[in-house]
mmCIF file of C-alpha atoms in Angstrom:
data_model
loop_
_atom_site.group_PDB
_atom_site.id
_atom_site.type_symbol
_atom_site.label_atom_id
_atom_site.label_comp_id
_atom_site.label_asym_id
_atom_site.label_seq_id
_atom_site.Cartn_x
_atom_site.Cartn_y
_atom_site.Cartn_z
ATOM 1 C CA MET A 1 2.161 -67.064 314.573
ATOM 2 C CA ALA A 2 2.516 -63.934 312.462
ATOM 3 C CA GLU A 3 6.111 -62.936 311.804
ATOM 4 C CA PHE A 4 7.216 -59.449 312.789
ATOM 5 C CA PHE A 5 8.018 -57.088 309.907
ATOM 6 C CA HIS A 6 11.551 -56.304 311.086
ATOM 7 C CA ARG A 7 12.470 -59.999 311.105
ATOM 8 C CA LYS A 8 11.434 -60.298 307.481
ATOM 9 C CA VAL A 9 13.525 -57.248 306.612
ATOM 10 C CA GLU A 10 16.570 -58.566 308.467
ATOM 11 C CA ARG A 11 16.556 -61.688 306.317
ATOM 12 C CA ASN A 12 16.508 -59.601 303.144
ATOM 13 C CA ALA A 13 20.022 -58.153 302.969
ATOM 14 C CA ILE A 14 19.416 -55.819 300.040
ATOM 15 C CA GLY A 15 16.163 -54.473 301.463
ATOM 16 C CA PHE A 16 17.767 -53.984 304.867
ATOM 17 C CA VAL A 17 20.656 -52.002 303.337
ATOM 18 C CA LEU A 18 18.236 -49.817 301.381
ATOM 19 C CA LEU A 19 16.241 -49.041 304.524
ATOM 20 C CA ILE A 20 19.470 -48.095 306.358
ATOM 21 C CA ILE A 21 20.427 -45.754 303.515
ATOM 22 C CA ALA A 22 16.950 -44.205 303.553
ATOM 23 C CA ALA A 23 17.060 -43.641 307.319
ATOM 24 C CA ALA A 24 20.550 -42.125 307.146
ATOM 25 C CA SER A 25 19.491 -39.908 304.242
ATOM 26 C CA VAL A 26 16.685 -38.400 306.294
ATOM 27 C CA GLY A 27 19.182 -37.345 308.963
ATOM 28 C CA GLY A 28 21.547 -35.976 306.332
ATOM 29 C CA ILE A 29 18.828 -33.977 304.613
ATOM 30 C CA VAL A 30 17.691 -32.480 307.920
ATOM 31 C CA GLU A 31 21.254 -31.276 308.599
ATOM 32 C CA ILE A 32 22.224 -30.206 305.082
ATOM 33 C CA ALA A 33 19.016 -28.666 303.714
ATOM 34 C CA PRO A 34 19.068 -25.590 306.015
ATOM 35 C CA LEU A 35 22.504 -24.655 304.625
ATOM 36 C CA PHE A 36 20.888 -23.820 301.268
ATOM 37 C CA THR A 37 18.893 -21.077 302.988
ATOM 38 C CA ILE A 38 21.716 -19.885 305.260
ATOM 39 C CA ASP A 39 21.489 -16.353 303.846
ATOM 40 C CA GLU A 40 17.864 -16.184 304.949
ATOM 41 C CA THR A 41 18.289 -17.722 308.392
ATOM 42 C CA VAL A 42 21.409 -15.850 309.576
ATOM 43 C CA GLU A 43 20.798 -12.239 310.485
ATOM 44 C CA THR A 44 22.581 -9.388 308.749
ATOM 45 C CA VAL A 45 23.413 -6.301 310.762
ATOM 46 C CA PRO A 46 24.917 -3.027 309.552
ATOM 47 C CA ASP A 47 27.271 -2.517 312.498
ATOM 48 C CA MET A 48 29.004 -5.921 312.390
ATOM 49 C CA ARG A 49 32.766 -5.467 312.155
ATOM 50 C CA VAL A 50 35.646 -7.821 311.473
ATOM 51 C CA TYR A 51 38.414 -8.801 313.875
ATOM 52 C CA THR A 52 41.511 -6.635 313.755
ATOM 53 C CA PRO A 53 44.807 -8.460 313.081
ATOM 54 C CA LEU A 54 45.708 -8.290 316.794
ATOM 55 C CA GLU A 55 42.305 -9.664 317.823
ATOM 56 C CA LEU A 56 42.608 -12.406 315.211
ATOM 57 C CA ALA A 57 46.036 -13.291 316.596
ATOM 58 C CA GLY A 58 44.476 -13.433 320.062
ATOM 59 C CA ARG A 59 41.776 -15.751 318.803
ATOM 60 C CA ASN A 60 44.430 -18.052 317.346
ATOM 61 C CA ILE A 61 46.175 -18.103 320.739
ATOM 62 C CA TYR A 62 42.846 -18.788 322.479
ATOM 63 C CA ILE A 63 42.346 -21.835 320.263
ATOM 64 C CA ARG A 64 46.000 -22.910 320.481
ATOM 65 C CA GLU A 65 45.925 -22.950 324.290
ATOM 66 C CA GLY A 66 42.681 -24.956 324.349
ATOM 67 C CA CYS A 67 40.611 -22.305 326.130
ATOM 68 C CA TYR A 68 37.527 -23.653 324.347
ATOM 69 C CA ALA A 69 37.826 -26.873 326.359
ATOM 70 C CA CYS A 70 36.624 -25.062 329.485
ATOM 71 C CA HIS A 71 34.844 -21.974 328.139
ATOM 72 C CA SER A 72 31.959 -21.860 325.699
ATOM 73 C CA GLN A 73 30.896 -18.781 323.763
ATOM 74 C CA MET A 74 27.202 -19.498 323.444
ATOM 75 C CA ILE A 75 24.537 -18.121 325.753
ATOM 76 C CA ARG A 76 21.423 -20.207 325.346
ATOM 77 C CA THR A 77 17.861 -18.897 325.573
ATOM 78 C CA LEU A 78 17.379 -20.324 329.069
ATOM 79 C CA ALA A 79 16.321 -17.690 331.593
ATOM 80 C CA ASP A 80 19.092 -18.475 334.097
ATOM 81 C CA GLU A 81 21.770 -18.142 331.388
ATOM 82 C CA VAL A 82 20.395 -14.824 330.167
ATOM 83 C CA ASP A 83 20.210 -13.554 333.754
ATOM 84 C CA ARG A 84 23.825 -14.540 334.391
ATOM 85 C CA TYR A 85 25.572 -13.762 331.116
ATOM 86 C CA GLY A 86 23.356 -11.348 329.184
ATOM 87 C CA PRO A 87 21.346 -11.585 325.929
ATOM 88 C CA TYR A 88 21.404 -14.975 324.260
ATOM 89 C CA SER A 89 23.845 -15.496 321.403
ATOM 90 C CA LEU A 90 22.868 -14.758 317.805
ATOM 91 C CA ALA A 91 24.282 -16.560 314.775
ATOM 92 C CA VAL A 92 25.362 -13.262 313.233
ATOM 93 C CA GLU A 93 27.773 -12.661 316.100
ATOM 94 C CA SER A 94 29.857 -15.645 314.991
ATOM 95 C CA GLN A 95 29.654 -15.235 311.227
ATOM 96 C CA TYR A 96 33.385 -14.439 311.006
ATOM 97 C CA ASP A 97 34.443 -17.216 313.401
ATOM 98 C CA ARG A 98 36.080 -20.251 311.837
ATOM 99 C CA PRO A 99 35.757 -22.454 313.771
ATOM 100 C CA MET A 100 32.901 -21.142 315.919
ATOM 101 C CA GLN A 101 33.357 -21.384 319.672
ATOM 102 C CA TRP A 102 29.791 -22.390 320.478
ATOM 103 C CA GLY A 103 29.096 -25.226 322.898
ATOM 104 C CA SER A 104 27.752 -25.977 326.342
ATOM 105 C CA LYS A 105 30.777 -27.522 328.112
ATOM 106 C CA ARG A 106 31.701 -25.132 330.889
ATOM 107 C CA THR A 107 34.370 -25.787 333.442
ATOM 108 C CA GLY A 108 34.699 -22.010 333.518
ATOM 109 C CA PRO A 109 32.056 -19.367 332.721
ATOM 110 C CA ASP A 110 30.757 -18.624 329.240
ATOM 111 C CA LEU A 111 32.761 -15.853 327.544
ATOM 112 C CA ALA A 112 30.339 -14.734 324.842
ATOM 113 C CA ARG A 113 29.876 -11.329 326.531
ATOM 114 C CA ILE A 114 33.129 -11.023 328.477
ATOM 115 C CA GLY A 115 34.249 -8.023 326.411
ATOM 116 C CA GLY A 116 34.350 -4.881 328.541
ATOM 117 C CA LYS A 117 33.265 -6.668 331.719
ATOM 118 C CA TYR A 118 36.748 -6.452 333.234
ATOM 119 C CA SER A 119 39.646 -4.073 332.677
ATOM 120 C CA ASP A 120 42.825 -4.898 330.755
ATOM 121 C CA VAL A 121 44.701 -4.925 334.057
ATOM 122 C CA TRP A 122 42.299 -7.533 335.464
ATOM 123 C CA HIS A 123 42.803 -9.774 332.430
ATOM 124 C CA ALA A 124 46.598 -9.394 332.599
ATOM 125 C CA MET A 125 46.592 -10.427 336.268
ATOM 126 C CA HIS A 126 44.157 -13.249 335.570
ATOM 127 C CA MET A 127 46.337 -14.727 332.828
ATOM 128 C CA ASN A 128 49.511 -14.425 334.903
ATOM 129 C CA ASN A 129 47.898 -16.113 337.926
ATOM 130 C CA PRO A 130 44.108 -16.567 337.992
ATOM 131 C CA ARG A 131 44.017 -16.906 341.779
ATOM 132 C CA ASP A 132 45.232 -13.321 342.181
ATOM 133 C CA VAL A 133 41.781 -12.112 341.134
ATOM 134 C CA VAL A 134 39.600 -15.221 341.590
ATOM 135 C CA PRO A 135 40.877 -17.087 344.681
ATOM 136 C CA GLU A 136 38.738 -20.191 344.055
ATOM 137 C CA SER A 137 39.750 -20.522 340.382
ATOM 138 C CA ASN A 138 41.148 -23.825 339.101
ATOM 139 C CA MET A 139 42.278 -22.287 335.807
ATOM 140 C CA PRO A 140 45.973 -22.780 334.937
ATOM 141 C CA ALA A 141 48.277 -19.760 334.688
ATOM 142 C CA TYR A 142 49.688 -18.533 331.383
ATOM 143 C CA PRO A 143 52.685 -16.369 332.412
ATOM 144 C CA TRP A 144 54.645 -17.059 329.209
ATOM 145 C CA LEU A 145 52.139 -15.070 327.135
ATOM 146 C CA ALA A 146 53.565 -11.833 328.537
ATOM 147 C CA ARG A 147 57.082 -12.908 327.502
ATOM 148 C CA THR A 148 56.259 -14.105 323.985
ATOM 149 C CA GLN A 149 56.169 -11.688 321.076
ATOM 150 C CA VAL A 150 53.298 -11.839 318.592
ATOM 151 C CA ASP A 151 54.351 -13.032 315.146
ATOM 152 C CA ALA A 152 52.895 -9.983 313.402
ATOM 153 C CA SER A 153 54.600 -10.782 310.093
ATOM 154 C CA SER A 154 52.328 -13.800 309.518
ATOM 155 C CA LEU A 155 49.043 -11.971 310.007
ATOM 156 C CA SER A 156 48.725 -10.741 306.435
ATOM 157 C CA ALA A 157 48.551 -14.399 305.400
ATOM 158 C CA HIS A 158 45.907 -15.029 308.076
ATOM 159 C CA LEU A 159 43.789 -12.160 306.776
ATOM 160 C CA THR A 160 44.224 -13.398 303.209
ATOM 161 C CA ALA A 161 42.888 -16.807 304.242
ATOM 162 C CA GLN A 162 39.935 -15.187 306.020
ATOM 163 C CA GLN A 163 39.315 -13.028 302.959
ATOM 164 C CA ALA A 164 39.144 -16.152 300.803
ATOM 165 C CA LEU A 165 36.508 -17.572 303.154
ATOM 166 C CA GLY A 166 34.296 -14.530 302.705
ATOM 167 C CA VAL A 167 35.336 -12.270 305.569
ATOM 168 C CA PRO A 168 35.204 -8.716 304.140
ATOM 169 C CA TYR A 169 38.809 -7.665 304.728
ATOM 170 C CA THR A 170 39.978 -5.111 302.191
ATOM 171 C CA ASP A 171 43.262 -5.425 300.336
ATOM 172 C CA GLU A 172 44.497 -2.438 302.343
ATOM 173 C CA MET A 173 43.735 -4.257 305.616
ATOM 174 C CA VAL A 174 45.659 -7.291 304.389
ATOM 175 C CA ALA A 175 48.657 -5.230 303.251
ATOM 176 C CA ASP A 176 48.844 -3.248 306.510
ATOM 177 C CA ALA A 177 48.143 -6.124 308.923
ATOM 178 C CA THR A 178 51.571 -5.978 310.558
ATOM 179 C CA ARG A 179 51.430 -2.219 311.185
ATOM 180 C CA ASP A 180 47.833 -2.447 312.410
ATOM 181 C CA THR A 181 48.861 -5.156 314.880
ATOM 182 C CA LEU A 182 51.513 -2.876 316.347
ATOM 183 C CA GLY A 183 49.218 0.148 316.242
ATOM 184 C CA GLN A 184 46.386 -1.364 318.268
ATOM 185 C CA ALA A 185 48.727 -2.087 321.185
ATOM 186 C CA THR A 186 50.581 1.241 321.067
ATOM 187 C CA PRO A 187 48.169 4.125 321.736
ATOM 188 C CA ASP A 188 48.914 7.614 320.337
ATOM 189 C CA SER A 189 51.230 6.230 317.655
ATOM 190 C CA ASP A 190 50.894 6.887 313.920
ATOM 191 C CA ASN A 191 50.103 3.212 313.408
ATOM 192 C CA ALA A 192 47.276 3.454 315.942
ATOM 193 C CA TYR A 193 45.598 6.333 314.112
ATOM 194 C CA ALA A 194 45.894 4.560 310.764
ATOM 195 C CA MET A 195 44.478 1.352 312.240
ATOM 196 C CA ALA A 196 41.487 3.211 313.711
ATOM 197 C CA GLU A 197 40.693 4.682 310.302
ATOM 198 C CA ARG A 198 40.607 1.220 308.756
ATOM 199 C CA TYR A 199 38.666 -0.607 311.469
ATOM 200 C CA GLY A 200 36.570 2.178 312.985
ATOM 201 C CA GLU A 201 36.820 4.600 315.866
ATOM 202 C CA ASP A 202 35.105 2.140 318.233
ATOM 203 C CA THR A 203 38.054 -0.259 317.943
ATOM 204 C CA GLN A 204 39.790 -0.520 321.306
ATOM 205 C CA ILE A 205 43.370 0.742 321.187
ATOM 206 C CA SER A 206 45.275 0.043 324.381
ATOM 207 C CA ALA A 207 48.519 -1.123 325.920
ATOM 208 C CA PHE A 208 46.617 -4.249 326.872
ATOM 209 C CA ASP A 209 49.383 -5.837 328.965
ATOM 210 C CA GLY A 210 50.554 -2.461 330.321
ATOM 211 C CA VAL A 211 53.709 -2.361 328.172
ATOM 212 C CA THR A 212 54.002 -0.197 325.039
ATOM 213 C CA THR A 213 57.517 -1.157 323.961
ATOM 214 C CA SER A 214 56.490 -4.539 322.558
ATOM 215 C CA VAL A 215 53.410 -6.441 321.389
ATOM 216 C CA THR A 216 53.052 -9.754 323.158
ATOM 217 C CA GLU A 217 50.725 -12.709 322.940
ATOM 218 C CA LEU A 218 49.148 -11.413 326.138
ATOM 219 C CA ASP A 219 48.284 -8.179 324.296
ATOM 220 C CA ALA A 220 46.654 -10.218 321.550
ATOM 221 C CA LEU A 221 44.665 -12.479 323.858
ATOM 222 C CA ILE A 222 43.354 -9.585 325.950
ATOM 223 C CA ALA A 223 42.415 -7.675 322.785
ATOM 224 C CA TYR A 224 40.422 -10.722 321.655
ATOM 225 C CA LEU A 225 38.695 -11.204 325.006
ATOM 226 C CA GLN A 226 37.762 -7.526 325.161
ATOM 227 C CA VAL A 227 35.968 -7.707 321.810
ATOM 228 C CA LEU A 228 33.826 -10.764 322.608
ATOM 229 C CA GLY A 229 30.220 -9.612 322.471
ATOM 230 C CA GLN A 230 31.345 -6.215 321.149
ATOM 231 C CA LEU A 231 31.450 -6.849 317.384
ATOM 232 C CA THR A 232 27.790 -5.841 317.035
ATOM 233 C CA ASP A 233 24.981 -4.536 319.235
ATOM 234 C CA ALA A 234 22.435 -6.803 317.510
ATOM 235 C CA ALA A 235 21.788 -8.912 320.623
ATOM 236 C CA TYR A 236 20.780 -5.798 322.567
ATOM 237 C CA ILE A 237 18.294 -4.487 319.993
ATOM 238 C CA ASP A 238 14.617 -5.488 320.216
ATOM 239 C CA THR A 239 15.293 -7.906 323.065
ATOM 240 C CA ALA A 240 14.126 -8.156 326.643
ATOM 241 C CA ALA A 241 17.626 -7.387 327.935
ATOM 242 C CA PRO A 242 17.544 -4.038 329.765
ATOM 243 C CA GLU A 243 21.318 -3.612 329.955
ATOM 244 C CA LEU A 244 23.651 -2.033 327.427
ATOM 245 C CA PRO A 245 26.854 -3.601 326.045
ATOM 246 C CA SER A 246 29.810 -3.391 328.413
ATOM 247 C CA ASP A 247 32.204 -0.470 327.986
ATOM 248 C CA PRO A 248 35.901 -1.476 328.274
ATOM 249 C CA ALA A 249 36.927 2.138 328.976
ATOM 250 C CA ALA A 250 34.405 2.410 331.804
ATOM 251 C CA ALA A 251 35.640 -0.859 333.301
ATOM 252 C CA GLY A 252 39.204 0.459 333.332
ATOM 253 C CA ALA A 253 38.132 3.745 334.908
ATOM 254 C CA ALA A 254 36.270 1.908 337.660
ATOM 255 C CA VAL A 255 39.374 -0.112 338.515
ATOM 256 C CA ASP A 256 41.519 3.031 338.570
ATOM 257 C CA GLN A 257 39.023 4.753 340.857
ATOM 258 C CA ALA A 258 38.927 1.765 343.196
ATOM 259 C CA GLU A 259 42.757 1.740 343.402
ATOM 260 C CA GLU A 260 42.776 5.445 344.346
#
């Protein structure tokens, strides 16, 4: 009876090891090779902006509290996902994210386009007690965020690290990170005007948690959530999505009108 090929190979230890290495190398090449053409495969868009220091602090809090365990930030190309969340995610939208928050594990909804969908007040209430705005929510509350001050003094170091990784922060942005953090959460202040000049007039400046006398972790987290899907309009250009990006100011005005 003819002997099967794999049985012959299994008896030849050296040959078997070489075949294992060859098989593993194929998988490695498939994963690594595209990285050499990353500049060609990842889109470049002229309106892409960097995170402000306050938004970066909020992202750090988001990761620290494990929000990624229940919320992804990746809308896939499936029709039902696009209908529910908006245009599918592009790689360019996460080019300044380290680590990226992509994934498909969703205990809660995807947050890739949450920016501007709800007002700052809604987010503040949601973080203090999610069931105040979503009665069926099983999300835990985070009331301590409103009582904890942001460590603004450490953000220059954070921006320096991001700068070293290729994020285009200027030396001026790094030097003024602490003042820009305070400015984004204190509208009509000198720091706010200076911050807007550095990061652009479209940057949202707001008393995110409703308090202007201090900058809390709740300010930072809301600032981060409000910018998700807002760093660039690339996903809304030349796509089948008929809607426009959400407008945080419009969301706030709608809430105010409803309360009146």
